[in-house]
Coordinates of C-alpha atoms in Angstrom, one line a residue:
Chain A
X1 CA 6.6 -22.0 -5.4
X2 CA 6.1 -18.7 -6.7
X3 CA 5.2 -16.0 -4.4
X4 CA 2.9 -12.7 -4.7
X5 CA 4.0 -9.9 -3.5
X6 CA 2.0 -6.7 -3.6
X7 CA 2.9 -3.4 -2.9
X8 CA 0.8 -1.3 -1.5
X9 CA 0.0 1.7 0.7
X10 CA -3.1 3.7 0.4
X11 CA -1.4 7.1 0.1
X12 CA -0.3 8.1 -3.3
X13 CA 3.5 9.3 -3.8
X14 CA 5.2 7.4 -0.9
X15 CA 7.5 5.0 -3.5
X16 CA 5.4 2.1 -4.4
X17 CA 6.9 2.1 -7.6
X18 CA 10.1 3.2 -7.0
X19 CA 9.8 0.1 -4.4
X20 CA 8.6 -2.7 -6.9
X21 CA 11.4 -1.3 -9.4
X22 CA 13.8 -1.8 -6.9
X23 CA 13.0 -4.8 -5.2
X24 CA 12.3 -6.6 -8.6
X25 CA 15.6 -5.7 -9.9
X26 CA 17.3 -6.8 -6.5
X27 CA 15.8 -10.3 -6.3
X28 CA 16.8 -10.9 -10.2
X29 CA 20.0 -9.8 -9.3
X30 CA 20.2 -12.0 -6.8
X31 CA 18.7 -14.7 -9.6
X32 CA 15.3 -14.9 -8.9
X33 CA 13.3 -15.0 -12.0
X34 CA 10.8 -11.9 -11.2
X35 CA 8.2 -10.0 -12.7
X36 CA 7.0 -6.8 -12.1
X37 CA 3.2 -6.3 -12.5
X38 CA 1.8 -2.7 -12.8
X39 CA -2.2 -2.6 -11.4
X40 CA -2.3 0.8 -12.0
X41 CA -4.8 1.2 -15.0
X42 CA -4.8 4.4 -17.0
X43 CA -2.2 5.9 -15.2
X44 CA 0.8 3.5 -15.4
X45 CA 4.5 4.5 -14.6
X46 CA 5.9 1.0 -13.7
X47 CA 7.2 0.8 -17.4
X48 CA 8.4 4.7 -17.5
X49 CA 10.4 4.1 -14.2
X50 CA 12.0 0.7 -15.7
X51 CA 12.7 2.6 -18.9
X52 CA 11.2 0.5 -20.6
X53 CA 8.3 2.7 -21.9
X54 CA 9.1 2.8 -25.8
X55 CA 8.8 -1.1 -25.5
X56 CA 5.1 -1.5 -24.5
X57 CA 3.2 -3.2 -27.6
X58 CA 1.1 -5.7 -25.3
X59 CA -0.2 -4.7 -21.8
X60 CA -1.8 -6.3 -19.1
X61 CA -5.6 -6.0 -20.8
X62 CA -4.4 -6.9 -24.1
X63 CA -3.7 -10.4 -22.0
X64 CA -7.0 -10.3 -20.3
X65 CA -8.8 -9.8 -23.3
X66 CA -7.1 -12.3 -25.4
X67 CA -5.6 -9.9 -27.7
X68 CA -2.2 -11.2 -27.2
X69 CA -0.4 -14.0 -25.1
X70 CA 0.8 -13.6 -22.1
X71 CA 4.1 -14.2 -23.2
X72 CA 3.8 -11.6 -25.9
X73 CA 2.8 -8.9 -23.4
X74 CA 6.0 -9.4 -21.1
X75 CA 9.2 -7.3 -21.8
X76 CA 12.4 -8.7 -20.5
X77 CA 14.6 -6.1 -19.2
X78 CA 17.8 -5.3 -20.9
X79 CA 20.3 -5.0 -17.7
X80 CA 19.1 -7.8 -15.7
X81 CA 18.1 -11.4 -17.6
X82 CA 15.7 -12.7 -15.1
X83 CA 13.7 -9.9 -14.9
X84 CA 10.5 -9.2 -16.6
X85 CA 7.8 -6.3 -16.8
X86 CA 3.8 -6.7 -17.2
X87 CA 2.8 -3.5 -18.4
X88 CA -0.9 -1.6 -17.5
X89 CA -2.8 0.1 -19.6
X90 CA -2.7 3.7 -20.4
X91 CA -6.2 4.4 -22.0
X92 CA -8.7 1.9 -21.6
X93 CA -11.6 1.5 -18.8
X94 CA -10.6 0.5 -15.6
X95 CA -13.6 -1.9 -15.3
X96 CA -11.2 -4.1 -18.1
X97 CA -9.4 -5.5 -15.2
X98 CA -11.7 -7.9 -14.5
X99 CA -11.5 -10.4 -11.3
X100 CA -11.5 -13.3 -13.3
X101 CA -8.8 -12.5 -15.6
X102 CA -6.6 -11.3 -13.0
X103 CA -7.0 -14.7 -11.4
X104 CA -6.4 -16.7 -14.7
X105 CA -2.9 -14.1 -15.1
X106 CA -1.7 -14.5 -11.8
X107 CA -1.9 -18.2 -12.0
X108 CA 0.0 -18.8 -15.3
X109 CA 2.4 -16.0 -13.7
X110 CA 3.3 -18.4 -11.0
X111 CA 3.7 -20.9 -13.3
X112 CA 6.8 -18.7 -15.0
X113 CA 8.5 -17.5 -12.5
X114 CA 9.4 -17.5 -8.6
X115 CA 8.1 -13.7 -7.7
X116 CA 5.3 -11.8 -9.1
X117 CA 5.6 -7.9 -7.5
X118 CA 2.1 -6.7 -7.8
X119 CA 2.3 -2.7 -7.8
X120 CA -0.7 -1.3 -6.6
X121 CA -2.4 2.2 -7.5
X122 CA -2.8 4.4 -4.4
X123 CA -6.4 3.9 -2.9
X124 CA -8.5 1.6 -2.0
X125 CA -10.7 1.4 -5.0
X126 CA -10.6 -1.8 -7.5
X127 CA -7.6 -1.6 -8.9
X128 CA -5.9 -2.1 -5.4
X129 CA -8.2 -4.5 -4.0
X130 CA -7.2 -6.5 -7.7
X131 CA -3.5 -5.8 -6.6
X132 CA -3.7 -7.3 -3.6
X133 CA -6.2 -10.0 -3.9
X134 CA -3.9 -12.9 -5.0
X135 CA -0.4 -11.8 -2.5
X136 CA 1.1 -14.2 -0.4
X137 CA 3.3 -11.2 1.4
X138 CA 2.8 -7.6 1.3
X139 CA 5.0 -4.6 1.6
X140 CA 3.7 -1.3 2.6
X141 CA 5.3 1.2 2.0
X142 CA 5.3 4.3 4.3
X143 CA 6.5 7.2 4.8
X144 CA 7.3 9.0 8.4
X145 CA 4.3 11.3 8.3
X146 CA 1.0 11.0 9.7
X147 CA -1.1 10.5 6.9
X148 CA 0.9 7.6 5.5
X149 CA 1.0 6.2 8.4
X150 CA -3.2 6.5 9.0
X151 CA -3.7 4.8 4.9
X152 CA -1.2 2.3 5.6
X153 CA -3.3 1.1 8.6
X154 CA -6.7 1.3 6.5
X155 CA -4.6 -0.8 3.8
X156 CA -3.6 -3.4 6.8
X157 CA -7.6 -4.0 7.2
X158 CA -8.0 -4.3 3.8
X159 CA -5.2 -7.1 3.5
X160 CA -6.8 -9.0 6.6
X161 CA -10.3 -9.0 4.9
X162 CA -10.4 -8.7 1.2
X163 CA -7.7 -11.2 0.0
X164 CA -7.9 -14.3 -1.3
X165 CA -5.8 -15.4 1.9
X166 CA -7.8 -13.9 4.2
X167 CA -11.0 -15.5 3.0
X168 CA -9.4 -18.7 3.0
X169 CA -8.6 -17.8 6.9
X170 CA -5.0 -17.3 6.2
X171 CA -2.8 -15.1 7.2
X172 CA -1.1 -12.8 4.6
X173 CA 2.3 -12.0 5.2
X174 CA 2.4 -8.2 5.8
X175 CA 5.9 -5.8 6.1
X176 CA 6.5 -2.4 6.9
X177 CA 8.8 -0.4 4.6
X178 CA 9.8 2.8 5.9
X179 CA 10.8 5.0 2.9
X180 CA 11.8 8.4 2.6
X181 CA 13.4 8.2 5.8
X182 CA 15.4 11.1 7.6
X183 CA 17.5 9.6 10.4
X184 CA 18.9 13.2 11.5
X185 CA 15.3 14.7 11.3
X186 CA 14.0 11.2 12.8
X187 CA 16.7 11.9 15.8
X188 CA 15.3 15.9 16.5
X189 CA 12.3 14.7 17.0
X190 CA 11.1 16.6 13.6
X191 CA 10.0 13.2 12.4
X192 CA 8.5 10.0 13.1
X193 CA 11.1 7.6 14.3
X194 CA 11.1 3.9 13.2
X195 CA 10.0 2.9 16.4
X196 CA 7.1 4.9 16.3
X197 CA 5.7 3.7 13.0
X198 CA 6.2 0.2 13.8
X199 CA 4.2 0.2 17.1
X200 CA 1.6 1.9 15.4
X201 CA 1.2 -0.3 13.0
X202 CA 2.2 -3.1 14.5
X203 CA 4.0 -5.0 11.6
X204 CA 7.6 -6.3 11.1
X205 CA 9.9 -4.2 9.2
X206 CA 11.5 -5.0 5.9
X207 CA 13.6 -2.2 5.3
X208 CA 14.5 1.4 5.9
X209 CA 15.1 3.4 2.7
X210 CA 16.8 6.6 3.1
X211 CA 16.1 9.3 1.9
X212 CA 18.4 10.2 -1.1
X213 CA 18.7 12.1 -4.1
X214 CA 19.9 8.5 -5.9
X215 CA 15.9 7.5 -5.9
X216 CA 15.0 10.5 -7.8
X217 CA 18.1 9.7 -10.3
X218 CA 17.1 6.4 -10.6
X219 CA 13.7 7.2 -11.9
X220 CA 15.0 10.4 -14.1
X221 CA 17.2 7.5 -16.0
X222 CA 14.7 4.7 -16.2
X223 CA 16.8 2.4 -14.1
X224 CA 16.1 0.8 -10.8
X225 CA 18.1 2.4 -8.5
X226 CA 19.7 -1.2 -7.2
X227 CA 20.8 -1.1 -10.7
X228 CA 21.8 2.0 -11.6
X229 CA 23.6 2.4 -8.3
X230 CA 23.9 -0.4 -6.7
X231 CA 26.5 1.3 -3.7
X232 CA 24.4 4.1 -3.0
X233 CA 22.1 3.7 0.5
X234 CA 19.2 3.5 -1.1
X235 CA 20.3 0.3 -3.3
X236 CA 22.0 -1.3 -0.2
X237 CA 18.9 -0.7 1.3
X238 CA 16.6 -2.3 -1.3
X239 CA 19.0 -5.4 -1.9
X240 CA 18.7 -5.8 2.3
X241 CA 15.3 -5.6 1.9
X242 CA 14.6 -8.0 -1.0
X243 CA 16.8 -10.5 0.7
X244 CA 15.0 -10.1 3.9
X245 CA 12.2 -11.0 1.9
X246 CA 13.3 -14.1 0.4
X247 CA 13.7 -15.3 4.5
X248 CA 17.0 -14.5 5.0
X249 CA 18.1 -12.6 8.5
X250 CA 20.0 -9.3 7.9
X251 CA 20.3 -7.1 10.5
X252 CA 19.3 -4.2 10.1
X253 CA 21.4 -0.7 9.4
X254 CA 19.7 2.3 9.5
X255 CA 20.6 4.5 7.1
X256 CA 22.9 7.7 7.9
X257 CA 21.7 11.1 6.8
X258 CA 21.9 12.4 3.5
X259 CA 25.0 14.6 3.1
X260 CA 25.2 16.6 5.7
X261 CA 26.8 20.5 6.6
X262 CA 30.0 18.3 7.5
X263 CA 29.5 16.2 3.5
X264 CA 29.5 19.4 1.8
X265 CA 32.3 21.4 3.7
X266 CA 34.4 18.3 2.5
X267 CA 33.0 17.3 -0.5
X268 CA 32.5 14.0 1.1
X269 CA 29.6 11.4 -0.2
X270 CA 27.5 10.4 2.6
X271 CA 27.3 6.8 2.9
Chain B
X1 CA 23.7 26.9 24.9
X2 CA 21.0 28.7 26.2
X3 CA 21.2 30.3 22.5
X4 CA 21.3 26.6 20.7
X5 CA 18.3 25.3 23.3
X6 CA 16.2 28.0 22.8
X7 CA 16.4 27.4 18.8
X8 CA 16.1 23.6 19.2
X9 CA 12.6 24.0 21.4
X10 CA 11.3 26.1 18.9
X11 CA 11.7 23.9 15.9
X12 CA 11.8 20.4 17.3
X13 CA 9.7 18.1 18.8
X14 CA 6.6 17.8 17.0
X15 CA 6.8 14.2 16.4
X16 CA 5.6 13.1 19.7
X17 CA 2.8 15.1 19.1
X18 CA 2.1 13.3 15.7
X19 CA 2.7 10.0 17.1
X20 CA 0.1 10.9 19.8
X21 CA -2.6 11.8 17.4
X22 CA -2.3 9.3 15.2
X23 CA -2.6 6.7 18.3
X24 CA -5.8 8.2 19.4
X25 CA -7.0 8.6 15.5
X26 CA -6.5 4.7 14.9
X27 CA -7.5 3.5 17.9
X28 CA -10.8 4.8 16.8
X29 CA -10.5 3.8 13.5
X30 CA -9.6 0.2 13.6
X31 CA -13.0 -0.1 15.7
X32 CA -15.2 1.8 13.5
X33 CA -13.7 0.1 9.9
X34 CA -14.3 -3.5 12.0
X35 CA -18.0 -2.8 12.4
X36 CA -18.7 -0.7 9.4
X37 CA -19.5 -3.7 7.1
X38 CA -21.7 -5.6 9.6
X39 CA -23.5 -2.5 10.5
X40 CA -23.8 -1.5 6.8
X41 CA -25.7 -5.3 6.1
X42 CA -27.6 -4.8 9.3
X43 CA -28.7 -1.6 7.9
X44 CA -29.8 -3.4 4.5
X45 CA -31.4 -6.4 6.0
X46 CA -33.2 -4.2 8.5
X47 CA -34.7 -1.8 5.8
X48 CA -35.7 -4.3 3.7
X49 CA -38.0 -6.0 6.7
X50 CA -39.1 -2.6 7.8
X51 CA -39.8 -1.7 3.8
X52 CA -42.4 -4.8 3.6
X53 CA -44.6 -2.8 5.8
X54 CA -44.0 0.7 5.9
X55 CA -43.0 3.0 3.1
X56 CA -39.6 4.4 4.3
X57 CA -36.8 7.0 3.0
X58 CA -33.1 4.8 2.6
X59 CA -31.9 8.8 3.6
X60 CA -33.8 9.1 7.0
X61 CA -32.3 5.7 8.3
X62 CA -29.7 5.6 11.1
X63 CA -28.0 2.7 12.3
X64 CA -25.4 3.0 14.9
X65 CA -23.1 1.0 16.6
X66 CA -21.7 2.0 20.1
X67 CA -18.9 -0.1 21.7
X68 CA -18.8 0.0 25.5
X69 CA -16.2 -2.6 27.3
X70 CA -18.7 -5.0 27.8
X71 CA -21.5 -4.6 26.2
X72 CA -22.5 -2.5 23.0
X73 CA -25.3 -1.1 21.3
X74 CA -27.2 -1.1 18.3
X75 CA -29.4 2.1 17.8
X76 CA -31.8 1.9 14.8
X77 CA -33.5 5.0 14.1
X78 CA -36.4 5.4 11.0
X79 CA -38.0 8.3 10.2
X80 CA -41.6 7.2 9.1
X81 CA -42.8 10.0 7.2
X82 CA -46.5 11.2 8.4
X83 CA -47.7 8.2 9.3
X84 CA -49.9 8.1 12.9
X85 CA -49.6 4.8 14.8
X86 CA -53.3 3.8 14.1
X87 CA -52.6 4.1 10.7
X88 CA -49.2 2.0 11.1
X89 CA -51.4 -0.6 12.6
X90 CA -53.7 -0.8 10.5
X91 CA -51.8 -1.2 7.5
X92 CA -50.2 -4.5 9.2
X93 CA -54.0 -5.7 10.0

């Protein structure tokens, strides 16, 4: 039974695309058949973060408009064989993403894959609503920062009213993924802590991704962080989050600080 | 100790402020957003009824929901341009 997951946030720049790529790759690395879908029509980036930007021939909208078959538009990852990408269109009109067309393709994707992970655009407009529309589970990417938490709260309201599940009076599964977390700054009360964010949003925690240069490095290389550097702390945090998504119970480890003064002095890498 | 203590006080501790501001804001926004859909629907339907009899400007209509602990009130404020009550009654007749 395929599961549709939306990676959403309201606010831009919090790490939705990075998370989609990393969670998708982590699930695929564990043997699941995964498709990551970019819903950000006009501003697609998932292809770039996944390193497939030169392989996009047909996109989501070509398939909706019947100019290509779904199988022609799916791009199979060269590193992880069970991972596929459906790219968003870069140039066309946003209205081309129709509700009917999206519904049809989501049904087809459900047949082909174990997990369909939808990368939502920022905001609360049409694209974001279509990305969450068919989801069974929502991963709400939040940074420990007030504007991000506020927007996450807004998204929770939409997940509870505008999704197919909500309209059938069913509960959509919602999780917070706290990204760009700096344990040291939180400990010094300079940054909202994990408990603060969870209490305010009253949602379960899927994982805590540390602020880390490995994340930027991975996107520079065009490779999900779980593939480019599986031993790094963000990759391990994403791998754990992916396992929790499949229903496993895994103890939450709070990632350590980034390289601190001690680490710099002695040349050690922070875990 | 006093030197480090001073340093710490001046640079740290903004997270509790953030937390409190968020809690106050979201408590407000959650009630507003759950009702805003209802208020929008009410506004349209009430206007449609009024507009059948009287000419009203959409911009001069204010529909507001105030929530109390046990009772909430709905205030509908419609500005009717120029027409004295007698004419309204005549229009109805």
